Short mmCIF file of C-alpha atoms in Angstrom, two decimals:
data_model
loop_
_atom_site.label_atom_id
_atom_site.label_comp_id
_atom_site.label_asym_id
_atom_site.label_seq_id
_atom_site.Cartn_x
_atom_site.Cartn_y
_atom_site.Cartn_z
CA MET A 1 -42.68 2.38 -28.72
CA SER A 2 -42.04 2.81 -32.16
CA ALA A 3 -40.75 6.31 -33.94
CA ASN A 4 -39.96 7.94 -37.79
CA ILE A 5 -36.09 6.67 -37.93
CA ILE A 6 -34.71 8.83 -40.47
CA LEU A 7 -31.75 6.29 -42.02
CA ARG A 8 -28.51 8.81 -43.90
CA LEU A 9 -24.92 8.65 -43.93
CA LYS A 10 -23.08 10.23 -41.09
CA SER A 11 -21.43 13.53 -41.16
CA ALA A 12 -19.03 15.37 -39.81
CA ALA A 13 -21.21 17.27 -37.13
CA ASP A 14 -22.49 13.85 -35.85
CA ASN A 15 -19.51 12.84 -34.90
CA PRO A 16 -20.14 13.99 -30.82
CA ALA A 17 -23.43 12.50 -31.18
CA VAL A 18 -22.31 9.26 -32.31
CA ALA A 19 -18.90 8.88 -29.11
CA LYS A 20 -21.20 9.52 -27.01
CA LEU A 21 -24.05 6.80 -28.41
CA ILE A 22 -21.31 4.47 -28.40
CA HIS A 23 -20.61 5.47 -24.83
CA ASP A 24 -24.33 5.00 -23.89
CA SER A 25 -24.74 2.17 -25.11
CA LEU A 26 -21.57 0.08 -24.87
CA ASN A 27 -21.73 0.66 -21.53
CA ALA A 28 -25.96 0.20 -20.52
CA TRP A 29 -25.28 -3.50 -22.41
CA TYR A 30 -22.50 -4.31 -20.53
CA LYS A 31 -23.53 -2.97 -16.98
CA THR A 32 -26.83 -4.31 -17.62
CA ASN A 33 -26.03 -8.01 -19.09
CA ARG A 34 -22.55 -7.81 -17.27
CA GLY A 35 -22.18 -5.91 -14.18
CA PHE A 36 -18.78 -4.09 -14.89
CA ASP A 37 -19.16 0.00 -14.29
CA SER A 38 -17.66 0.85 -17.49
CA VAL A 39 -15.80 -0.46 -20.73
CA VAL A 40 -16.03 2.44 -22.66
CA ALA A 41 -13.88 5.47 -20.33
CA ASP A 42 -15.38 8.46 -21.05
CA VAL A 43 -16.81 9.65 -24.62
CA GLN A 44 -13.35 10.95 -25.49
CA ALA A 45 -12.22 7.24 -25.55
CA ALA A 46 -15.38 6.48 -27.96
CA THR A 47 -14.15 8.75 -30.41
CA ILE A 48 -11.44 6.64 -31.99
CA TYR A 49 -13.93 4.93 -33.94
CA SER A 50 -15.21 7.99 -36.50
CA ARG A 51 -11.61 9.92 -36.04
CA VAL A 52 -10.09 6.27 -37.38
CA TYR A 53 -12.49 5.69 -39.43
CA ASP A 54 -13.18 9.36 -40.70
CA ALA A 55 -9.91 9.00 -42.58
CA LEU A 56 -10.33 5.01 -43.50
CA ASP A 57 -13.63 4.34 -44.63
CA PRO A 58 -14.76 7.99 -45.40
CA ASP A 59 -18.32 8.09 -45.49
CA CYS A 60 -19.18 4.68 -45.16
CA CYS A 61 -21.37 5.03 -41.40
CA VAL A 62 -24.67 4.90 -41.50
CA VAL A 63 -27.46 6.58 -38.61
CA ALA A 64 -29.76 6.41 -36.89
CA GLU A 65 -32.03 9.54 -36.76
CA VAL A 66 -35.59 10.46 -34.51
CA ALA A 67 -37.22 12.00 -37.30
CA ASP A 68 -38.92 14.31 -34.26
CA THR A 69 -36.65 15.24 -32.20
CA GLY A 70 -32.81 15.05 -34.88
CA ALA A 71 -31.61 12.73 -32.23
CA LEU A 72 -28.95 9.56 -33.10
CA ALA A 73 -30.66 7.17 -32.01
CA GLY A 74 -28.00 4.25 -34.04
CA SER A 75 -25.33 4.04 -35.01
CA CYS A 76 -23.10 1.38 -37.38
CA PHE A 77 -19.42 2.10 -39.35
CA PHE A 78 -18.83 -0.50 -42.44
CA HIS A 79 -15.96 -1.07 -44.19
CA PRO A 80 -15.64 -1.57 -48.28
CA ARG A 81 -12.80 -3.28 -49.37
CA SER A 82 -11.78 -5.13 -53.06
CA THR A 83 -12.60 -8.81 -51.19
CA HIS A 84 -16.01 -7.93 -48.79
CA VAL A 85 -17.59 -6.04 -47.02
CA SER A 86 -16.74 -5.42 -42.88
CA LEU A 87 -20.01 -4.52 -40.31
CA GLY A 88 -18.11 -2.83 -38.06
CA ILE A 89 -19.76 -1.33 -34.62
CA MET A 90 -23.51 -0.78 -33.89
CA THR A 91 -24.77 0.62 -31.41
CA VAL A 92 -28.27 1.93 -29.86
CA SER A 93 -28.75 4.88 -28.04
CA PRO A 94 -30.52 2.99 -24.47
CA GLN A 95 -33.49 5.21 -24.88
CA CYS A 96 -34.15 3.44 -28.41
CA PHE A 97 -34.38 -0.12 -27.11
CA GLY A 98 -36.92 -2.14 -28.92
CA MET A 99 -37.74 0.31 -31.26
CA GLY A 100 -36.51 -1.97 -34.07
CA VAL A 101 -33.30 0.53 -35.07
CA SER A 102 -30.57 -2.09 -35.53
CA SER A 103 -32.45 -4.27 -37.81
CA LYS A 104 -32.94 -1.24 -39.90
CA LEU A 105 -29.11 -0.07 -39.48
CA LEU A 106 -28.35 -4.15 -40.32
CA ARG A 107 -30.30 -4.44 -43.82
CA TYR A 108 -29.39 -0.46 -44.98
CA ILE A 109 -25.75 -1.90 -44.94
CA VAL A 110 -26.81 -5.72 -45.93
CA ASP A 111 -28.18 -3.35 -49.30
CA VAL A 112 -24.93 -2.08 -49.85
CA ALA A 113 -22.71 -5.84 -50.40
CA THR A 114 -25.59 -6.56 -51.76
CA SER A 115 -25.39 -3.85 -54.52
CA ARG A 116 -21.81 -4.02 -53.89
CA ASN A 117 -22.38 -9.11 -54.55
CA GLN A 118 -19.88 -9.55 -51.72
CA THR A 119 -19.92 -11.33 -48.70
CA LEU A 120 -20.41 -9.16 -45.53
CA ARG A 121 -18.12 -10.93 -42.64
CA LEU A 122 -18.72 -9.63 -39.28
CA VAL A 123 -16.69 -10.16 -35.55
CA SER A 124 -19.57 -10.13 -32.43
CA SER A 125 -20.11 -10.97 -29.62
CA ALA A 126 -21.29 -14.45 -28.63
CA MET A 127 -22.76 -13.90 -25.29
CA ASN A 128 -25.20 -10.85 -26.57
CA LEU A 129 -28.22 -12.93 -27.58
CA ASP A 130 -29.81 -10.09 -28.36
CA SER A 131 -27.22 -9.70 -31.18
CA PHE A 132 -26.20 -12.94 -32.57
CA SER A 133 -30.34 -13.21 -32.90
CA LEU A 134 -29.83 -9.88 -34.67
CA TYR A 135 -27.51 -12.06 -37.28
CA ASN A 136 -28.69 -14.84 -37.36
CA ARG A 137 -32.33 -14.28 -38.14
CA ALA A 138 -30.42 -11.98 -41.17
CA GLY A 139 -29.53 -15.24 -42.48
CA PHE A 140 -25.90 -14.89 -40.82
CA VAL A 141 -23.68 -18.39 -40.42
CA PRO A 142 -21.53 -18.85 -38.16
CA TYR A 143 -17.82 -19.78 -39.52
CA ALA A 144 -15.46 -18.73 -36.30
CA MET A 145 -14.99 -18.57 -32.78
CA TYR A 146 -12.74 -16.21 -30.44
CA GLN A 147 -12.20 -15.97 -26.96
CA ASP A 148 -10.83 -11.97 -25.85
CA MET A 149 -8.28 -12.67 -23.88
CA GLN A 150 -6.66 -9.91 -21.65
CA ILE A 151 -2.55 -9.69 -20.83
CA ALA A 152 -1.37 -7.58 -18.60
CA VAL A 153 1.96 -7.21 -20.28
CA PRO A 154 4.85 -6.11 -17.28
CA GLN A 155 7.28 -3.25 -17.39
CA GLU A 156 10.10 -6.26 -18.64
CA GLY A 157 7.52 -7.54 -21.82
CA PHE A 158 8.04 -11.04 -23.02
CA ALA A 159 10.77 -13.29 -25.25
CA VAL A 160 9.45 -12.78 -28.31
CA ASN A 161 10.31 -16.83 -29.28
CA ALA A 162 10.63 -16.65 -32.62
CA PRO A 163 10.76 -20.42 -33.98
CA GLU A 164 14.05 -22.00 -35.16
CA GLY A 165 15.36 -20.09 -38.66
CA CYS A 166 12.76 -17.33 -38.43
CA SER A 167 12.43 -13.67 -36.89
CA VAL A 168 10.23 -10.08 -36.37
CA ARG A 169 11.23 -7.39 -37.69
CA GLU A 170 9.08 -3.67 -37.38
CA ALA A 171 6.79 -3.42 -40.67
CA THR A 172 7.67 -1.32 -43.47
CA LEU A 173 6.19 0.54 -46.33
CA ASN A 174 7.24 -2.54 -48.61
CA ASP A 175 7.28 -4.80 -46.62
CA LEU A 176 3.02 -4.01 -48.33
CA PRO A 177 3.24 -6.73 -51.40
CA ALA A 178 3.77 -9.14 -49.60
CA ILE A 179 1.54 -9.50 -46.53
CA VAL A 180 -1.32 -7.82 -48.46
CA GLU A 181 0.18 -11.77 -50.56
CA LEU A 182 -0.04 -13.47 -47.80
CA GLU A 183 -3.35 -12.68 -46.33
CA LYS A 184 -5.15 -13.50 -49.40
CA GLN A 185 -3.14 -17.32 -50.18
CA LEU A 186 -4.47 -17.59 -45.95
CA GLN A 187 -7.70 -15.89 -45.94
CA GLY A 188 -8.92 -14.69 -49.13
CA ILE A 189 -9.55 -11.73 -48.25
CA ASP A 190 -7.47 -8.62 -49.18
CA ARG A 191 -7.19 -5.56 -47.02
CA ALA A 192 -3.57 -3.50 -48.95
CA LYS A 193 -5.76 -0.03 -47.64
CA ASP A 194 -5.87 -1.19 -44.29
CA TYR A 195 -2.10 -2.65 -43.75
CA LYS A 196 -0.89 0.55 -45.71
CA PHE A 197 -2.54 2.91 -42.90
CA PHE A 198 -1.38 1.33 -39.95
CA ILE A 199 2.25 1.24 -41.27
CA ASP A 200 1.73 4.87 -41.98
CA ASN A 201 0.81 5.21 -39.17
CA ALA A 202 -0.01 9.02 -39.07
CA GLU A 203 -1.99 9.20 -35.10
CA GLY A 204 0.84 6.94 -34.46
CA ILE A 205 -1.68 4.82 -32.70
CA TRP A 206 -0.49 1.36 -34.66
CA GLY A 207 2.49 -0.75 -34.48
CA VAL A 208 3.04 -3.23 -37.29
CA SER A 209 5.19 -6.66 -37.36
CA VAL A 210 6.36 -8.89 -39.89
CA LEU A 211 8.16 -12.36 -38.94
CA LEU A 212 10.58 -13.42 -41.56
CA ASP A 213 11.89 -17.42 -42.77
CA ALA A 214 14.98 -18.34 -42.53
CA ASP A 215 15.37 -17.07 -46.08
CA GLY A 216 13.51 -13.92 -45.90
CA VAL A 217 10.17 -14.01 -46.78
CA ILE A 218 7.57 -13.00 -44.95
CA GLN A 219 5.17 -15.63 -42.90
CA GLY A 220 3.55 -13.63 -40.76
CA VAL A 221 2.51 -9.98 -39.76
CA MET A 222 0.55 -8.59 -36.93
CA CYS A 223 -0.98 -5.62 -36.65
CA SER A 224 -2.13 -3.97 -32.64
CA VAL A 225 -3.66 -0.48 -31.76
CA ARG A 226 -2.63 1.60 -28.55
CA ASP A 227 -5.36 4.11 -27.72
CA PRO A 228 -7.62 5.07 -24.52
CA GLY A 229 -10.60 4.17 -26.98
CA CYS A 230 -9.33 0.65 -27.50
CA ASN A 231 -6.09 -1.65 -26.78
CA MET A 232 -5.97 -4.49 -29.01
CA VAL A 233 -3.21 -6.80 -30.95
CA GLY A 234 -4.41 -7.95 -34.26
CA PRO A 235 -5.92 -7.71 -36.69
CA GLY A 236 -2.97 -10.32 -38.18
CA VAL A 237 -2.47 -13.26 -39.96
CA ALA A 238 0.58 -16.17 -39.65
CA ARG A 239 0.84 -19.93 -41.87
CA THR A 240 1.32 -21.06 -37.62
CA GLU A 241 0.50 -20.81 -34.35
CA ALA A 242 4.09 -20.73 -33.29
CA GLN A 243 4.89 -17.94 -35.72
CA THR A 244 1.44 -15.88 -34.69
CA ALA A 245 2.10 -15.98 -30.88
CA ALA A 246 6.19 -14.68 -31.53
CA LEU A 247 3.81 -12.30 -33.80
CA VAL A 248 1.64 -11.22 -30.49
CA ARG A 249 4.76 -11.39 -27.83
CA TYR A 250 6.20 -8.98 -29.82
CA GLU A 251 3.24 -6.51 -30.23
CA LEU A 252 1.94 -6.78 -26.40
CA ASN A 253 5.55 -5.79 -25.86
CA ARG A 254 4.64 -2.38 -26.88
CA TYR A 255 2.24 -1.84 -24.39
CA ALA A 256 5.06 -3.23 -21.61
CA GLY A 257 3.82 -1.57 -17.52
CA LYS A 258 1.14 0.39 -18.72
CA TRP A 259 -1.93 -1.16 -20.57
CA SER A 260 -3.29 -4.40 -20.36
CA PRO A 261 -4.67 -4.65 -24.11
CA ILE A 262 -7.56 -8.42 -25.65
CA VAL A 263 -6.44 -9.99 -27.75
CA LEU A 264 -8.99 -12.69 -29.89
CA ILE A 265 -7.70 -15.97 -29.73
CA PRO A 266 -9.33 -19.14 -32.04
CA THR A 267 -10.55 -21.15 -29.62
CA GLN A 268 -9.47 -24.09 -32.13
CA THR A 269 -5.97 -23.07 -31.78
CA ARG A 270 -4.53 -25.45 -28.48
CA GLN A 271 -0.63 -24.30 -29.09
CA LEU A 272 -1.46 -20.15 -28.79
CA ARG A 273 -4.06 -20.44 -26.15
CA ALA A 274 -1.85 -22.74 -24.09
CA GLU A 275 0.89 -19.46 -25.06
CA MET A 276 -1.66 -16.61 -23.72
CA TYR A 277 -2.29 -18.91 -20.28
CA LEU A 278 1.72 -19.41 -20.06
CA LEU A 279 1.82 -15.00 -21.04
CA GLY A 280 -1.12 -14.46 -17.63
CA ALA A 281 -3.71 -14.43 -19.61
CA ARG A 282 -7.31 -14.53 -18.41
CA ASN A 283 -10.65 -14.81 -20.32
CA THR A 284 -12.59 -11.93 -20.59
CA GLU A 285 -15.88 -12.84 -23.43
CA THR A 286 -16.09 -14.76 -26.56
CA HIS A 287 -16.86 -13.53 -30.26
CA VAL A 288 -17.70 -15.09 -33.56
CA GLY A 289 -17.12 -14.76 -36.81
CA GLN A 290 -20.10 -14.19 -39.42
CA SER A 291 -20.79 -14.59 -42.61
CA LEU A 292 -23.62 -13.24 -44.91
CA GLY A 293 -22.73 -14.72 -48.15
CA PRO A 294 -19.85 -17.08 -48.99
CA ILE A 295 -17.36 -18.21 -46.30
CA PRO A 296 -13.60 -18.15 -47.90
CA GLU A 297 -11.54 -21.44 -47.67
CA ARG A 298 -9.19 -20.20 -44.98
CA SER A 299 -6.52 -21.50 -43.97
CA GLY A 300 -3.45 -20.31 -40.96
CA VAL A 301 -3.85 -18.73 -37.68
CA ALA A 302 -6.13 -15.56 -38.48
CA LEU A 303 -7.05 -13.00 -35.19
CA PRO A 304 -9.26 -9.73 -35.76
CA THR A 305 -10.28 -6.36 -33.56
CA PHE A 306 -12.17 -4.39 -33.17
CA MET A 307 -10.33 -1.24 -34.57
CA PRO A 308 -10.41 -1.78 -37.34
CA GLU A 309 -13.39 -4.27 -37.78
CA THR A 310 -12.05 -5.02 -41.32
CA ALA A 311 -11.99 -8.98 -40.82
#
């Protein structure tokens, strides 16, 4: 099956159709392949992507339109940063599976990264072989594996248990330069725009905390989002697993007695994984970090997220 597909940038008028596309596509895949009744509660929940990204990264979503009907066959968000480009959520209408829509969307964003002479990065499901094969054929190289751990937070929350001499507190805009420099040192990327957006918190759905050592120097940062469309801890970075665990506990407490958020834990972090299991975490999926282009030298512990997908 084929159709005349036109690629163009998303407009505000497309937002309802993009939300429906995300809702229908994700639910169809997870229903067919994982047996889940629903992973996106309703179309309104799926509006979080356009809501957030139109504010954070305007004009950074490409849509595939069926020329004959004007219907949207697919969409993909992308996130240019000073150090890299990140490929965000890509969805294709269930009615257009097998029509090569995802390949066209990917080619568009590869061209964006190439024109900027930057590495293109993404975090995608390791359990979706069609998705994995799409990126693998395009030349992406896996560099990190994550396990999606869901944690039900009790009404009383969790003890933060910061390492000796360390403390965790709410982040402020005054912390922004230190946060950005820390992530550059440990992960080789610059996301100043993201962290400012989270700390400003115009929608009231973000949390940001920092971990300070005994000298008051920031050694870790962790964010979280609380919205019907996405409940996740991350993104974040810290120097050690113990520091990361304290930050994750702090952010989890924002969900106390209400939601059970997802945390993407690097599979190689034995201590951090053990901490999550002690909190009652259960594995729900696995994801893989992939790169088209050079992979920066990385140290410390980094947690990606699906909102926003700028890792």
